[in-house]
Phi, psi and omega in degrees: 000135180291134179289137179286143174291154186237134178229148169254134176236114176277153185061040189272005184272344183213170168054225184297322180297315178295319179294326178292318176302317180296316181296317181293320178298321178295332179272004175095018179269150159274136188229133171252122177252142178227159178181181184274339186245128184291318188303307179293326177298315181295325178297316178293320179298317180296325182283322191251340187087008175291161178262122185264137179217122177289123180202136177273119185291356177256000183258119180299321179296315179297321182292321176297319178296322179300311181295314182297321179294318179299313181294319180295325184276321188246349174085003180179180179212124182247337184215148180222125179245113182266087187253334184298137178193159178225160176228138173233125187276156175137132176294168185307319183292344183242353184283129182282158175301320181297316180293318177300312182297322179299317181291318179297317183295317184277317188273339186230308181292320178302309176302320177301315183289325177291319176301316181297319180290325186272342191302316180303324181285324178289325175296316181299324182264357189053054189273185184229150181233140173230125172264142176260103179266226182189154171300339177294345174279344185251332177222128184297124176262137187298138170066021170225055185298326179293320177293313178306311186292318182288325177288325173295322177296323178297320176304311183289326177301314183285328173295323177295320176298318179299318180292317184284323189246357175305319178298342178260010173094003181269133176251144179218123181224166179228140169255144181236091180287155167265225176293127178228137179287091175234171179302317181295316180294322179299320178295316180294317184288327177293321177296317177298314181296321181299326181291343182245003183073030181249148172279179186300314183293321177296322180292318176298318180298320180290317182296333181252018182300329182260004177276129182307325179281348174059032177196161172282163174279161165269157179300326182292331178294323176287318181300324180296324177292318178299314180298321177296317181296330177281344188271164176298340179295340178253032190297339179248018175260115184213139180067019181277147172241107191250112173292134172238075196224014180066017181092009187307309189280356179281341184286149176264111182304329182289344182255358183301320182296342181264359183282113184290347182278350183260126180268094184288344179294340180284351180265000000 
């Protein structure tokens, strides 16, 4: 019997991570999901058959345990999804050292340490890595400089992995989502809508008014791209940074005011 491929998905209890676990399980993978909270992880595990493990993606000790447990249970590692991340708001002049350090530790240093722990196994399997970045890594989003910088750093970290380990068969790519309907985004969009007297759907519609697709993504739409990048169908895709943003970053901000399809009176 052919051995099933094995993947680790960080931040696998909610949002894009949970949707990725579901997509990979449907594609025949064994999946280990990790996160800080057991309850959402167990819910995803019960639904998908993934193996849940509580682990802090910023803790080197936890990450080593994650890799060792995966290898001990499944005998190998073929895919790694670096999805865990946090955001702390505030422009540079107001951002605290603690908030900056938290984002660097979780969004950049944690992935580096997990990559280092997992690399021997990924080399052995000629495996694939996908980082979950953000359009904020490609275009500066206001008042989240730490998030912008760490997600941009994740893009370059994985491109460096592709350059260094591509000759050994390892692929590393990044997806950069725009607005995605996740628990975190729903909270942010509701806060935004409340300030304008809008409900959630109205707020999403307004937030995506300038996106060519005119809507947010679902988590499964991003997960499908991740699953494809991990699969043999993407065997010659390496060091790519792929926007999954409905066309958001393709638009020219200077020409938006000239677009006759946009009703600015609604703003």
